[in-house]
CSV table of C-alpha atoms in Angstrom, one decimal:
chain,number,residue,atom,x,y,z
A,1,UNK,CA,-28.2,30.7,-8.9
A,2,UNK,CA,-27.8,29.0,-5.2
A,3,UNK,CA,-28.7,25.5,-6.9
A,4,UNK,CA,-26.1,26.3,-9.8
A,5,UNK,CA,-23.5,27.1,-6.8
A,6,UNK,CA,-23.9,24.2,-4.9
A,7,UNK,CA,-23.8,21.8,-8.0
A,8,UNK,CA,-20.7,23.6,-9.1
A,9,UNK,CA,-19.1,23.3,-5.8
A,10,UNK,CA,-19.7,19.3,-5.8
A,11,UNK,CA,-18.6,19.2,-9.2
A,12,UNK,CA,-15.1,20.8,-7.7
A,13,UNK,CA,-15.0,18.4,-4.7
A,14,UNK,CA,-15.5,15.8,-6.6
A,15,UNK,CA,-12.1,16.6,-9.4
A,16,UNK,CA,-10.4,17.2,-6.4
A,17,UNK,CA,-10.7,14.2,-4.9
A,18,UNK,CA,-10.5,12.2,-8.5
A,19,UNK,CA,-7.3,14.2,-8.8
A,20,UNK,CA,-5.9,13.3,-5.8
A,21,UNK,CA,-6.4,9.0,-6.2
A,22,UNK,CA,-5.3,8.9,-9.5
A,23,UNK,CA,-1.9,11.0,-8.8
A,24,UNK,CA,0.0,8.4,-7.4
A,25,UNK,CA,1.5,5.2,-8.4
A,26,UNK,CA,-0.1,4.5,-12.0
A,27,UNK,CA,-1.3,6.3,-14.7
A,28,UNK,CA,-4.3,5.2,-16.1
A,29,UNK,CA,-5.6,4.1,-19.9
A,30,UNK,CA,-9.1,3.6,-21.6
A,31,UNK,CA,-12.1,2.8,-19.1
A,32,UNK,CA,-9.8,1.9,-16.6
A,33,UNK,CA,-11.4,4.1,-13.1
A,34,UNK,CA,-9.5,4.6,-9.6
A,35,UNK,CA,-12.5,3.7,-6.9
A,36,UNK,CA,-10.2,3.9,-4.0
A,37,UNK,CA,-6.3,4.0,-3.0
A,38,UNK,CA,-5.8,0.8,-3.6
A,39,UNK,CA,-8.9,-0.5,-6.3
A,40,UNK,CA,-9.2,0.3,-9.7
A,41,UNK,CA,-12.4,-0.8,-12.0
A,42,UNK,CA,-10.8,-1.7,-15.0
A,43,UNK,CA,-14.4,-2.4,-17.0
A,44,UNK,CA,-17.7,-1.4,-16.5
A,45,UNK,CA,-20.3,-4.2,-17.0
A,46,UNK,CA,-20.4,-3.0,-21.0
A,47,UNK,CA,-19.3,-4.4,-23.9
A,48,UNK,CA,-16.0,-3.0,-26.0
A,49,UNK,CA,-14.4,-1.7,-22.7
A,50,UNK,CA,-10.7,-2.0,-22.1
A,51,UNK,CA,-8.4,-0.2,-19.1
A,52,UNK,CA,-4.9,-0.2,-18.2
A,53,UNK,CA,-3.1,0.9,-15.1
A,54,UNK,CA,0.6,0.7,-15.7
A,55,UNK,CA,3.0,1.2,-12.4
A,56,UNK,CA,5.1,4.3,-12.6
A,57,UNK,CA,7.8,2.6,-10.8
A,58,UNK,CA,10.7,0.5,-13.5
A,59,UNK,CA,11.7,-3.2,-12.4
A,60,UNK,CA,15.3,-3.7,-12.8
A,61,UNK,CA,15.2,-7.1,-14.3
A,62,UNK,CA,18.9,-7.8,-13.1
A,63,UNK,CA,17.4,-8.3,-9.5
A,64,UNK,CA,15.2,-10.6,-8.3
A,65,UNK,CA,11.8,-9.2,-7.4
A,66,UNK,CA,8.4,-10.5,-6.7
A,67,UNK,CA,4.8,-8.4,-7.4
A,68,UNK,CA,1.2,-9.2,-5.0
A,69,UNK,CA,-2.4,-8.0,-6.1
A,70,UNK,CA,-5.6,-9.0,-6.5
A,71,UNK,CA,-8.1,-10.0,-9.5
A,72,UNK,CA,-11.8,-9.8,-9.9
A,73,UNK,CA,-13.5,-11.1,-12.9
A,74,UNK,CA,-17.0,-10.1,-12.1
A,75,UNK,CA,-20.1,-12.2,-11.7
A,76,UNK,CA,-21.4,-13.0,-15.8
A,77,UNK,CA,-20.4,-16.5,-15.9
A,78,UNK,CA,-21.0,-16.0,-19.7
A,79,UNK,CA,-18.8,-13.1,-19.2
A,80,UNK,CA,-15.4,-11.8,-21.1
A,81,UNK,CA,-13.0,-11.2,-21.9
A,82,UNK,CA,-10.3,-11.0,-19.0
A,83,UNK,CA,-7.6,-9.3,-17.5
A,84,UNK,CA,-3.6,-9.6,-17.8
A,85,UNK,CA,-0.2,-8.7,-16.4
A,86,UNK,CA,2.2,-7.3,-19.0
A,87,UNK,CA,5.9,-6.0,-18.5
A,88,UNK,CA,7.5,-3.8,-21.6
A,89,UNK,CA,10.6,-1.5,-22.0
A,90,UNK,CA,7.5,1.1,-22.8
A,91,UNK,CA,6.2,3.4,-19.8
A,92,UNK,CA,3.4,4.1,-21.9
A,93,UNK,CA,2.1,1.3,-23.6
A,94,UNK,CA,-0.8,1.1,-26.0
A,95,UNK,CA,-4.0,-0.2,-24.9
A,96,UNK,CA,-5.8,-2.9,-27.3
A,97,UNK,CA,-9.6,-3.9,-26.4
A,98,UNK,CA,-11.7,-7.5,-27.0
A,99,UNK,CA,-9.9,-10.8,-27.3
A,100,UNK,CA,-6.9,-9.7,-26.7
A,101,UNK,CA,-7.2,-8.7,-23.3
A,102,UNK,CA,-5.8,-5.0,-23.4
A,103,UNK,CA,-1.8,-6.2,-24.6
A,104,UNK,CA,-2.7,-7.7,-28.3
A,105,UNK,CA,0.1,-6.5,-30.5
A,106,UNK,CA,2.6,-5.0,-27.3
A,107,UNK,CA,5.5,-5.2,-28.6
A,108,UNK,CA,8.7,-6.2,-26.1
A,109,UNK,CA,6.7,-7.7,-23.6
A,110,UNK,CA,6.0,-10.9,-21.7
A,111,UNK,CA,2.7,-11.2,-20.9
A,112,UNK,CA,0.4,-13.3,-18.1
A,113,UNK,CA,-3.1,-13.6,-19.4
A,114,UNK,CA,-5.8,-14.3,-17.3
A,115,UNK,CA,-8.6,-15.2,-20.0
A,116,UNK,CA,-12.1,-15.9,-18.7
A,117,UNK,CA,-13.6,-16.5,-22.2
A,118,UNK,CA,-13.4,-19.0,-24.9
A,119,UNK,CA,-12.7,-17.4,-28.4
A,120,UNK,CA,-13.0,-20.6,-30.5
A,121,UNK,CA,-10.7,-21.9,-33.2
A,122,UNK,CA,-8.0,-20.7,-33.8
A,123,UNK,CA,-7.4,-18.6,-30.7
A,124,UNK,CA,-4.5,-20.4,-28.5
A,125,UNK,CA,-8.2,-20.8,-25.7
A,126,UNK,CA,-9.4,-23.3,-23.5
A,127,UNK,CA,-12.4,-23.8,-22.6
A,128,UNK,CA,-12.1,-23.0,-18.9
A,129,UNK,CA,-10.8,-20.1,-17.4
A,130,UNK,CA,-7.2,-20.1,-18.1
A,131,UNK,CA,-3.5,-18.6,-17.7
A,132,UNK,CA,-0.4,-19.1,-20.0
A,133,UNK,CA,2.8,-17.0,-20.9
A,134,UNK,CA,3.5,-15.2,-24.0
A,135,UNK,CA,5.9,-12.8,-25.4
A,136,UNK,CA,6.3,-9.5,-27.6
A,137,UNK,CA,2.0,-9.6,-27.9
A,138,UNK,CA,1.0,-12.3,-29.9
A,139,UNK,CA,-1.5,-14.6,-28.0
A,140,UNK,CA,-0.7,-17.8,-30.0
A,141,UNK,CA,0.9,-21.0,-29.4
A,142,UNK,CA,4.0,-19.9,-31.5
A,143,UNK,CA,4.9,-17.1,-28.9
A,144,UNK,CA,3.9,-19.5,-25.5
A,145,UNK,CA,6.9,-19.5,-23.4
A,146,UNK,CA,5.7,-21.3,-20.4
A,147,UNK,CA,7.9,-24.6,-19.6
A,148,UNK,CA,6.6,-28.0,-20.8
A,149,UNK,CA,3.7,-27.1,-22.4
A,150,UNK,CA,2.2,-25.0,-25.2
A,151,UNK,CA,-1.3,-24.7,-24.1
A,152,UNK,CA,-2.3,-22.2,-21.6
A,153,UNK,CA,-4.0,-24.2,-18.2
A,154,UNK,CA,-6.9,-23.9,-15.8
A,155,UNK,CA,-6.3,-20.7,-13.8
A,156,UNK,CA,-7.3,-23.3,-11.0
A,157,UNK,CA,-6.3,-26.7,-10.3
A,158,UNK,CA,-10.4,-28.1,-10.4
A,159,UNK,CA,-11.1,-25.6,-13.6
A,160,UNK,CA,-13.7,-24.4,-11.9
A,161,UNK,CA,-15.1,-20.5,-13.5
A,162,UNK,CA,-13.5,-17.9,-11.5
A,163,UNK,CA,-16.5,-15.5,-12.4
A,164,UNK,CA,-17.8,-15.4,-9.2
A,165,UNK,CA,-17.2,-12.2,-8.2
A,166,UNK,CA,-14.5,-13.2,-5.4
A,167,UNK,CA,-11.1,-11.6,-5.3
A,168,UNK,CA,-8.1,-14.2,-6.1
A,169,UNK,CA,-4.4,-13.5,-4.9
A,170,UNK,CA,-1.7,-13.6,-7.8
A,171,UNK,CA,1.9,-13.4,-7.3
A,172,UNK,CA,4.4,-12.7,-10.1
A,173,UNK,CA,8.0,-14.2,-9.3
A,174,UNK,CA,11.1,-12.6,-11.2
A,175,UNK,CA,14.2,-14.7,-10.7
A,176,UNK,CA,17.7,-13.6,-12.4
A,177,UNK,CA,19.7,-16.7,-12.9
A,178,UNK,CA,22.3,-15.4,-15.2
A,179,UNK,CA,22.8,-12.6,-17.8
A,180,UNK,CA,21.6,-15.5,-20.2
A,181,UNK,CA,18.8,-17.0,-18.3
A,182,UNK,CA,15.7,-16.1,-15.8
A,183,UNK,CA,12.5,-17.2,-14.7
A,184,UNK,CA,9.3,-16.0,-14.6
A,185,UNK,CA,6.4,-17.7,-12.3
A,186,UNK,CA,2.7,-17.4,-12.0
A,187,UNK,CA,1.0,-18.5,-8.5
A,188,UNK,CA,-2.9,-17.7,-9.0
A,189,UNK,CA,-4.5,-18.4,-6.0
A,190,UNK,CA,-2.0,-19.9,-3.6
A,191,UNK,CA,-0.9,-22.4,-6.8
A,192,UNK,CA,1.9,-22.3,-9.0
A,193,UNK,CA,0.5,-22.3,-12.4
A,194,UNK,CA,2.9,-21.0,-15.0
A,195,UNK,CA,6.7,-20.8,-15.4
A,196,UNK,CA,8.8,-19.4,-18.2
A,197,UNK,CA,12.3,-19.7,-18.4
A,198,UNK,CA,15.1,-18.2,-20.5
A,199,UNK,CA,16.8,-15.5,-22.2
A,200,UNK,CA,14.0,-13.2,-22.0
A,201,UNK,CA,16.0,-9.7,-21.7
A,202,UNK,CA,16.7,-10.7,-25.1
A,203,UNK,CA,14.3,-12.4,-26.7
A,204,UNK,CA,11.6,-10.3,-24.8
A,205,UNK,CA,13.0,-6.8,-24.4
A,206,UNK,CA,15.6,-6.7,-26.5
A,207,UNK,CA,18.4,-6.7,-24.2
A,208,UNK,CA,16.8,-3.6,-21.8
A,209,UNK,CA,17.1,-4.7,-18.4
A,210,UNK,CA,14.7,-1.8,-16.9
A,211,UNK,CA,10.8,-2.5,-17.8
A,212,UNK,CA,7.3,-1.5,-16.5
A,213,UNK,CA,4.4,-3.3,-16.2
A,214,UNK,CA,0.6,-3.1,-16.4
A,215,UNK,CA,-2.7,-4.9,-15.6
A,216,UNK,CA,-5.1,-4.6,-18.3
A,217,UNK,CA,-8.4,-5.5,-19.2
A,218,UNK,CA,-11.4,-6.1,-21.8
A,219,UNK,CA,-14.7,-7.0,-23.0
A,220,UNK,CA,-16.3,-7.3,-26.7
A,221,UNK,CA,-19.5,-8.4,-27.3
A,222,UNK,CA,-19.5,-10.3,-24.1
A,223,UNK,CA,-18.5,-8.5,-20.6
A,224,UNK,CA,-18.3,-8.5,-16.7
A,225,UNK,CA,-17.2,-6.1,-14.1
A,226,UNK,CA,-13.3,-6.3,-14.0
A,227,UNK,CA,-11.2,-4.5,-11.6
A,228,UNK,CA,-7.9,-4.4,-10.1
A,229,UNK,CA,-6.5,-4.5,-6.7
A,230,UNK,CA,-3.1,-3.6,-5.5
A,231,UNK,CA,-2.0,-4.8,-2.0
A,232,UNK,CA,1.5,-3.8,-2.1
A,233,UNK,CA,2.9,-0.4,-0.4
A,234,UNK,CA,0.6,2.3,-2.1
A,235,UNK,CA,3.0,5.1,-1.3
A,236,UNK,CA,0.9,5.3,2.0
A,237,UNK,CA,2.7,5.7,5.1
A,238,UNK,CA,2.5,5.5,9.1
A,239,UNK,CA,5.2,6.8,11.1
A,240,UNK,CA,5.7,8.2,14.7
A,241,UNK,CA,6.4,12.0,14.8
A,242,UNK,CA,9.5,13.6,14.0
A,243,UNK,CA,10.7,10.4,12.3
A,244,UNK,CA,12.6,11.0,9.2
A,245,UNK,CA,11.6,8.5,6.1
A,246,UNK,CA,13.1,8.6,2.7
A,247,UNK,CA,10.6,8.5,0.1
A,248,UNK,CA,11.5,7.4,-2.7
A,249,UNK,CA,10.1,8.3,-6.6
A,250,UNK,CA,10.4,6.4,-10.0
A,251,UNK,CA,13.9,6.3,-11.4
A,252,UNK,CA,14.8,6.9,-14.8
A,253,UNK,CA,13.0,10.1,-14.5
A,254,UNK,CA,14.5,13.8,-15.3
A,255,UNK,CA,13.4,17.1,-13.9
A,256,UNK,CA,12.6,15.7,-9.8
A,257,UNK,CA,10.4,18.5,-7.9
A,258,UNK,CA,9.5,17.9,-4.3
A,259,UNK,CA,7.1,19.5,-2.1
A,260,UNK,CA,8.7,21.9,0.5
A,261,UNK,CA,12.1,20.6,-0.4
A,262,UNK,CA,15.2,21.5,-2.5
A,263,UNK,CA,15.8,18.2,-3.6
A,264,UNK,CA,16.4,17.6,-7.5
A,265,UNK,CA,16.9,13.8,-7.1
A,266,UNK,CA,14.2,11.2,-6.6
A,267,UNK,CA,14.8,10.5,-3.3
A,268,UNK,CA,13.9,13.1,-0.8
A,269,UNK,CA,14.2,12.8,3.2
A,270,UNK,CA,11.1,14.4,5.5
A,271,UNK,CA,10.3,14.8,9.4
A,272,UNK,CA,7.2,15.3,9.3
A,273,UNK,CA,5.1,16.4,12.3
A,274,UNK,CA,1.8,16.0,10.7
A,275,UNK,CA,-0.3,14.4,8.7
A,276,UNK,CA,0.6,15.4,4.9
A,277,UNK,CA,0.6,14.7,1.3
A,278,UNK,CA,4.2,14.9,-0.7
A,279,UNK,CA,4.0,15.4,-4.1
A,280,UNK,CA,7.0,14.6,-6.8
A,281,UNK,CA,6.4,16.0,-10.0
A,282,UNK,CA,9.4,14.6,-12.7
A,283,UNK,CA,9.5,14.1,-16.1
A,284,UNK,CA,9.4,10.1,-16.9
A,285,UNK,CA,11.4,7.6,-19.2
A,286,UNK,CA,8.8,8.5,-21.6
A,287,UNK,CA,9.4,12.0,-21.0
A,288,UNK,CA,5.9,12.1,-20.1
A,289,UNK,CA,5.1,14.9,-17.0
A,290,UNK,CA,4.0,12.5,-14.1
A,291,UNK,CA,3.7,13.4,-10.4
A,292,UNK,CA,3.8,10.9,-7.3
A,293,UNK,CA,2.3,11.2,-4.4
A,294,UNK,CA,3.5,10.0,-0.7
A,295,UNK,CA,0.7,9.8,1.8
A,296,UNK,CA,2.0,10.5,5.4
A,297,UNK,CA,0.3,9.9,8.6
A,298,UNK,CA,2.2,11.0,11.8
A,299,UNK,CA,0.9,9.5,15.0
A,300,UNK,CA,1.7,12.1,17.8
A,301,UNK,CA,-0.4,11.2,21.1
A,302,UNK,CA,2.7,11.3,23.4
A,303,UNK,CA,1.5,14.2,25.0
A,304,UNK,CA,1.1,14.1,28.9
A,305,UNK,CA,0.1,16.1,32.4
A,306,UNK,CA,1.3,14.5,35.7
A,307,UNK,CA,-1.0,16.2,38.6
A,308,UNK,CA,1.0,16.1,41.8
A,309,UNK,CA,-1.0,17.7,44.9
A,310,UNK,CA,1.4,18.7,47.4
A,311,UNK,CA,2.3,19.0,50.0
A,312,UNK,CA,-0.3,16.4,52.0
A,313,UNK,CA,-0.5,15.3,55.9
A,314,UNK,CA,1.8,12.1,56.6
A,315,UNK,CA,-0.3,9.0,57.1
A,316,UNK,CA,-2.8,10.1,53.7
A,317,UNK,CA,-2.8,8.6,50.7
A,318,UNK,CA,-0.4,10.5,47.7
A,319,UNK,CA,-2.0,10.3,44.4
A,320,UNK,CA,-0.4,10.9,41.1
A,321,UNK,CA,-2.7,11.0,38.1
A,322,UNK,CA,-1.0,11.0,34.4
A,323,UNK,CA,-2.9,12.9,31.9
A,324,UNK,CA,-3.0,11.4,28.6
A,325,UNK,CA,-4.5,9.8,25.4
A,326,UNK,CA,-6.5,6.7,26.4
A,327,UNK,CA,-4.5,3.4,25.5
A,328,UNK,CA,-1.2,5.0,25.9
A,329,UNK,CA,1.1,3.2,27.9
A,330,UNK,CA,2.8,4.5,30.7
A,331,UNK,CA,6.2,2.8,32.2
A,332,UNK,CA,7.0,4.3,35.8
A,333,UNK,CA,9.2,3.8,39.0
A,334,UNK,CA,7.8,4.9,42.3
A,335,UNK,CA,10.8,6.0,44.2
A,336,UNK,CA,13.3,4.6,42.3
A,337,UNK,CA,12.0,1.1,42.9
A,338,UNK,CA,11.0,-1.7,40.5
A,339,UNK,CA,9.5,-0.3,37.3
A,340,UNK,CA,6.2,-1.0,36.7
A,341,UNK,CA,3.4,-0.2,33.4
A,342,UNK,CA,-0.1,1.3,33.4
A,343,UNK,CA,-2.7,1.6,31.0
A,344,UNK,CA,-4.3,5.4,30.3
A,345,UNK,CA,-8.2,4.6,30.7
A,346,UNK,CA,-10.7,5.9,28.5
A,347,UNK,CA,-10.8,8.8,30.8
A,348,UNK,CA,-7.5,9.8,30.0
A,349,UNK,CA,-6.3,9.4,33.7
A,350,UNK,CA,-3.8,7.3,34.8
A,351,UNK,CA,-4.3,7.2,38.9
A,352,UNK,CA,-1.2,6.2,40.9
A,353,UNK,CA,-2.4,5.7,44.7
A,354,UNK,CA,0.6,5.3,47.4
A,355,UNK,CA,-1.4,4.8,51.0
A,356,UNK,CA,-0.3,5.6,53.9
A,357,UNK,CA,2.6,8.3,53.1
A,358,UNK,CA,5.0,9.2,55.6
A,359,UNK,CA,8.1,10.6,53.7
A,360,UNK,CA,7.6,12.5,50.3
A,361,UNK,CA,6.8,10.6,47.1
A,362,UNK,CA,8.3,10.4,43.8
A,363,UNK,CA,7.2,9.0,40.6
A,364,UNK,CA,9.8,8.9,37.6
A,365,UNK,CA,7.8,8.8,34.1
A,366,UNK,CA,10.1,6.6,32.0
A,367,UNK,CA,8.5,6.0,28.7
A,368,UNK,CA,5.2,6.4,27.0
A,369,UNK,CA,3.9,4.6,24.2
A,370,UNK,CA,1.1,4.3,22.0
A,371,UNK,CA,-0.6,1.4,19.9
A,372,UNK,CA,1.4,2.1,17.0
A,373,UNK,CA,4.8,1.5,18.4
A,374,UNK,CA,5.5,5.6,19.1
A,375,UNK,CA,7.6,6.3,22.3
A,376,UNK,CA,9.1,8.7,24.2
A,377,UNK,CA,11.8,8.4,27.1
A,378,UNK,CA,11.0,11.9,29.0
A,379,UNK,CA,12.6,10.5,32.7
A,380,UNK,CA,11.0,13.4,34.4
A,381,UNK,CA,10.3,13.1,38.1
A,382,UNK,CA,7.5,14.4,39.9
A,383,UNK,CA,7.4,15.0,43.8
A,384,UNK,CA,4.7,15.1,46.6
A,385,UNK,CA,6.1,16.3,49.9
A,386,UNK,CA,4.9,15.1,53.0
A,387,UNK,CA,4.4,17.0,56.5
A,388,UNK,CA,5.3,15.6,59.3
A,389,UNK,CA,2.4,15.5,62.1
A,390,UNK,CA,1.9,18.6,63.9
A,391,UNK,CA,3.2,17.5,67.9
A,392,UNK,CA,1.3,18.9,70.8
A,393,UNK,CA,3.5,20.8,72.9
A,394,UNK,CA,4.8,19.3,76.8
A,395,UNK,CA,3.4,22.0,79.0
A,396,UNK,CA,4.9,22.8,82.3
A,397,UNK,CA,3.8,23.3,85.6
């Protein structure tokens, strides 16, 4: 019964914790696995795998925006099938595994393949490992919409595989030229290597200028390890206490419930004081139930003591120790005189000597500051008195 306990209790640590990575800024498709706040395993070395991870978040397509993360394609240099970026009027899209990459068949869509494997005649493939531009889900030449070419290119510029089981940098460019035009560009890498331009809230999405988008991925009878890594703001934040921040949930969303707060919007303004989770529950442009969470860490070591022995004997030496975190900063005047900065030592004692005292002492804290830019201005003043030697007294005959 002890044994059953214990496994029962890991079985519960480990839900909680799944449950809290994956309730935050994507919901999650097929094989597609959350290893850590910011990675996601989108295939398991197996064959007839596919994941998606589609951003809760809508682009606004009328504004110019740009989108940074980071694809690994595993280590099988016989491997497949790929990954790709897909943006749709859906906030659910269907998943699709094999050749076509997780987005075969999404309808309203452009879509940035990333295709590590060659299909053969008459897929729209190369031979290397490649990257082109398509709309509405068809992978084929008819429905390439990169500029000046039909045939997709080497992801990069010497074709070499990118199976190697590094991470590689893309960057997705939105540019709205006109209600008529805009541009779309792929960097893999550091290099531009596809653009698309024209009507595409159109021709792609059907006039809707509000659209998410998705990574997805696949194998077939091939496969390779396939994950996912997303280095833009993870709804974690750092912030000095009893700072207010805004935070911010998907729009286009009904029904907005906030932790601790009455507010039925999706913005909600905090102060917090400690280190928290906020939670967002809402019902999405899908009217799927969803719920966002806001990671906040508060950095609070502004605390301080100021030991001030007095009174002492004129002609000794005055200390003044501050009592703090070690590596806090400590700005200071010594009787109103130039202000000078100390360091708060692993000890957590700051020692301020004055030699040689004659009239009382005072030190004036003026700020404290940690590493992470937190400050506080308390101006408090501290005093040591002095007494003035004892004089013998002149004794008369």
């Amino acid at each position: 019964m002890r044994n059953f306990k214990l496994i029962l209790c890991s079985i519960c640590l480990f839900l909680c914790s799944l449950f809290s990575l994956q309730a935050q800024q994507f919901s999650l498709q097929g094989n597609a696995y959350q290893l850590d706040p910011n990675t996601y395993k989108m295939t398991e070395y197996l064959n007839s795998q596919a994941g998606m991870v589609t951003n809760y978040y809508p682009l606004d397509l009328t504004q110019n925006f740009e989108l940074n993360f980071q694809l690994n394609f595993g280590t099988d240099y016989g491997g497949a099938d790929g990954l790709a970026f897909v943006m749709t009027n859906s906030c659910n899209p269907t998943l699709t595994n094999g050749s076509g990459l997780g987005v075969q068949g999404i309808p309203n869509s452009i879509i940035s393949e990333f295709d590590t494997y060659y299909n053969g005649y008459p897929s729209d493939d190369i031979y290397y490992d490649h990257t082109t531009l398509y709309k509405n889900g068809f992978l084929d030449a008819a429905h390439n919409i990169s500029d000046g070419t039909t045939t997709p290119v080497c992801m990069l510029p010497s074709c070499f595989f990118v199976k190697d089981g590094n991470w590689y940098d893309v960057k997705i460019i939105w540019q709205y030229i006109s209600a008529t035009s805009q541009k779309i560009s792929v960097y893999f890498n550091g290099n531009l290597r596809n653009t698309g331009t024209g009507n595409h809230i159109l021709n792609s999405f059907l006039g809707s200028t509000n659209v998410f988008w998705s990574i997805t991925a696949s194998t077939g009878g091939a496969m390779n390890l396939q994950q996912f890594r997303y280095t833009d703001s993870n709804n974690s934040f750092s912030l000095c206490k009893n700072t207010p921040i805004t935070l911010t949930a998907p729009t286009l969303g009904t029904n907005y419930s906030w932790t601790n707060i009455a507010s039925t919007t999706n913005t909600a303004t905090y102060t917090p004081t400690t280190n928290q989770t906020i939670s967002c529950n809402y019902k999405d442009y899908c009217a799927i139930v969803r719920t966002v969470n806001f990671n906040l860490t508060v950095y609070e070591s502004l605390d301080f003591t100021v030991e001030n022995p007095t009174p002492i004997c004129s002609g000794d030496t005055a200390f003044f120790t501050v009592n703090g975190i070690a590596t806090n900063k400590v700005t200071y005047s010594l009787n109103g005189s130039i202000i000078q900065m100390g360091t708060i030592p692993s000890n957590g004692k700051l020692v301020i000597p004055i030699t040689n005292a004659q009239t009382s002492q005072r030190l004036t804290i003026i700020k404290i500051e940690n590493s992470h830019n937190c400050s506080s201005t308390p101006a408090t003043n501290y005093t040591i008195f002095v007494n003035k030697p004892v004089t013998s007294p002149i004794l008369y005959n």
